[in-house]
Amino acid sequence: MRVGFLLNEKFRKKFGIFPNSVLPLQCILMIVIGRKILLKLQKKNIGNRRLCSEIDHLLSDLEGYSPESGSIFNYRRDADLVHADGFYFFDIHIHRTLVLVELEEDGVATIIWAGTHLEYESIFRNNKSTVEKWLRKNKYIR
C-alpha cells in the first residue's frame, strides 16, 4: 500500500524539495527504534546477500505491523515471546542470527540486541529466565 503525504518545511529545506510536494512512501504503521543495530549487522555481513535481504524483510515487517491487527505471530512465524512485557526474539534462519525486539502497543518497536546464535547462547544461555535477568540488568524492565 502506497500513500503520499505533505512534507514539513524543515524537511523540504534540508533536502531541497519544492513546496507543496507530495512524495509516495510506504505506509509505516510502527516506528522502529534501534535500526542502527541491524544496519551494523548488515554492514558486517555485506557479502551475505540473503542475510541482508532477510534483515530488510524483518524491518519492513516490523514497520508494517499494527498491534491492533492481531498477533505478531501472524506476520512472522519466527517470533518467540521471551517476556510478557512484549520482548520477542526473531530468528533469521539463513545465518542463525537472532534479534531481540520490544514491541509496544502504542506502535513503537525497539531493537535491543542482534547477534549470532553462538553469541545468543553465551549471553542468554537458551533460557528465558536468563533473558529476564539480562533485561533487568540493562534496565529494560524493573
Short mmCIF file of C-alpha atoms in Angstrom, two decimals:
data_model
loop_
_atom_site.label_atom_id
_atom_site.label_comp_id
_atom_site.label_asym_id
_atom_site.label_seq_id
_atom_site.Cartn_x
_atom_site.Cartn_y
_atom_site.Cartn_z
CA MET A 1 0.00 0.00 0.00
CA ARG A 2 1.43 3.37 -1.00
CA VAL A 3 0.43 6.71 0.47
CA GLY A 4 1.51 10.28 -0.11
CA PHE A 5 1.93 13.00 2.45
CA LEU A 6 2.89 16.65 2.55
CA LEU A 7 6.38 17.23 3.78
CA ASN A 8 7.05 19.67 6.57
CA GLU A 9 9.02 22.85 5.90
CA LYS A 10 12.21 21.77 7.71
CA PHE A 11 12.43 18.55 5.67
CA ARG A 12 11.83 20.43 2.40
CA LYS A 13 14.61 22.93 3.11
CA LYS A 14 17.06 20.24 4.16
CA PHE A 15 16.64 18.15 1.01
CA GLY A 16 15.76 20.93 -1.48
CA ILE A 17 12.25 19.72 -2.24
CA PHE A 18 9.84 22.24 -3.72
CA PRO A 19 6.89 23.49 -1.63
CA ASN A 20 3.63 21.53 -1.78
CA SER A 21 5.48 18.41 -2.96
CA VAL A 22 3.89 15.09 -2.29
CA LEU A 23 6.19 12.07 -2.24
CA PRO A 24 4.94 8.48 -2.27
CA LEU A 25 6.23 6.43 0.64
CA GLN A 26 5.40 3.03 2.00
CA CYS A 27 2.75 3.11 4.70
CA ILE A 28 4.52 2.85 8.06
CA LEU A 29 2.34 1.66 10.92
CA MET A 30 5.05 1.07 13.52
CA ILE A 31 8.11 3.18 14.29
CA VAL A 32 11.33 1.16 14.56
CA ILE A 33 13.94 2.43 17.02
CA GLY A 34 17.43 0.93 17.13
CA ARG A 35 17.61 0.26 13.42
CA LYS A 36 21.35 1.03 13.70
CA ILE A 37 21.94 -2.35 15.39
CA LEU A 38 20.62 -4.24 12.36
CA LEU A 39 22.37 -1.94 9.90
CA LYS A 40 25.65 -2.62 11.70
CA LEU A 41 24.98 -6.36 11.37
CA GLN A 42 24.27 -5.87 7.65
CA LYS A 43 27.50 -3.93 7.17
CA LYS A 44 29.46 -6.63 8.98
CA ASN A 45 27.98 -9.29 6.67
CA ILE A 46 27.83 -7.21 3.47
CA GLY A 47 28.74 -10.18 1.26
CA ASN A 48 25.86 -12.28 2.56
CA ARG A 49 23.03 -11.07 0.32
CA ARG A 50 20.47 -13.49 1.70
CA LEU A 51 21.06 -12.29 5.26
CA CYS A 52 20.88 -8.63 4.19
CA SER A 53 17.59 -9.21 2.37
CA GLU A 54 16.16 -11.06 5.39
CA ILE A 55 17.14 -8.15 7.65
CA ASP A 56 15.39 -5.76 5.24
CA HIS A 57 12.37 -8.08 5.25
CA LEU A 58 12.31 -8.08 9.08
CA LEU A 59 12.46 -4.27 9.16
CA SER A 60 9.63 -3.96 6.64
CA ASP A 61 7.55 -6.50 8.59
CA LEU A 62 8.08 -4.54 11.80
CA GLU A 63 7.16 -1.25 10.10
CA GLY A 64 4.05 -2.79 8.55
CA TYR A 65 2.87 -4.47 11.74
CA SER A 66 -0.01 -2.91 13.62
CA PRO A 67 -0.69 -4.15 17.19
CA GLU A 68 -4.42 -3.63 16.67
CA SER A 69 -4.50 -6.01 13.69
CA GLY A 70 -3.55 -9.09 15.68
CA SER A 71 -0.60 -11.04 16.94
CA ILE A 72 2.93 -10.63 15.61
CA PHE A 73 2.91 -14.40 15.02
CA ASN A 74 0.56 -13.78 12.06
CA TYR A 75 3.28 -11.66 10.40
CA ARG A 76 6.42 -13.50 11.48
CA ARG A 77 6.45 -17.23 12.20
CA ASP A 78 9.92 -16.96 13.71
CA ALA A 79 8.81 -14.69 16.59
CA ASP A 80 9.30 -16.07 20.10
CA LEU A 81 7.85 -14.28 23.12
CA VAL A 82 10.53 -14.25 25.83
CA HIS A 83 8.94 -11.83 28.31
CA ALA A 84 5.35 -10.82 28.99
CA ASP A 85 6.20 -7.10 28.63
CA GLY A 86 6.46 -7.51 24.85
CA PHE A 87 10.01 -8.74 24.28
CA TYR A 88 10.44 -11.07 21.30
CA PHE A 89 13.30 -12.90 19.67
CA PHE A 90 13.21 -13.15 15.88
CA ASP A 91 15.26 -15.97 14.40
CA ILE A 92 16.75 -15.37 10.96
CA HIS A 93 17.48 -18.96 9.92
CA ILE A 94 19.70 -18.06 6.98
CA HIS A 95 22.64 -17.04 9.14
CA ARG A 96 21.46 -18.32 12.55
CA THR A 97 21.02 -14.72 13.62
CA LEU A 98 18.76 -13.68 16.48
CA VAL A 99 17.24 -10.26 17.08
CA LEU A 100 15.70 -9.13 20.40
CA VAL A 101 12.88 -6.62 19.88
CA GLU A 102 10.48 -4.90 22.25
CA LEU A 103 7.04 -4.33 20.70
CA GLU A 104 4.88 -1.73 22.41
CA GLU A 105 1.15 -1.34 21.94
CA ASP A 106 1.49 2.34 21.03
CA GLY A 107 3.20 1.48 17.73
CA VAL A 108 6.89 1.51 18.65
CA ALA A 109 9.33 -1.36 18.06
CA THR A 110 12.71 -1.10 19.75
CA ILE A 111 15.55 -3.30 18.54
CA ILE A 112 17.59 -4.10 21.62
CA TRP A 113 20.10 -6.75 20.60
CA ALA A 114 21.19 -8.66 17.50
CA GLY A 115 23.81 -11.34 17.14
CA THR A 116 24.67 -14.83 16.04
CA HIS A 117 23.28 -17.93 17.66
CA LEU A 118 26.64 -18.56 19.35
CA GLU A 119 26.54 -15.07 20.93
CA TYR A 120 22.93 -15.71 21.98
CA GLU A 121 23.92 -18.96 23.71
CA SER A 122 26.84 -17.33 25.52
CA ILE A 123 24.80 -14.33 26.73
CA PHE A 124 21.29 -15.75 27.24
CA ARG A 125 22.09 -19.50 27.63
CA ASN A 126 18.90 -20.56 25.78
CA ASN A 127 16.94 -19.70 28.92
CA LYS A 128 14.05 -17.25 29.35
CA SER A 129 14.93 -16.56 32.98
CA THR A 130 18.45 -15.55 31.89
CA VAL A 131 16.88 -13.26 29.28
CA GLU A 132 14.78 -11.68 32.03
CA LYS A 133 17.86 -11.17 34.23
CA TRP A 134 19.68 -9.56 31.28
CA LEU A 135 16.72 -7.24 30.65
CA ARG A 136 16.66 -6.24 34.33
CA LYS A 137 20.43 -5.71 34.41
CA ASN A 138 20.27 -3.43 31.36
CA LYS A 139 17.20 -1.60 32.80
CA TYR A 140 14.68 -2.56 30.12
CA ILE A 141 12.33 -3.92 32.80
CA ARG A 142 12.02 -3.45 36.56
#
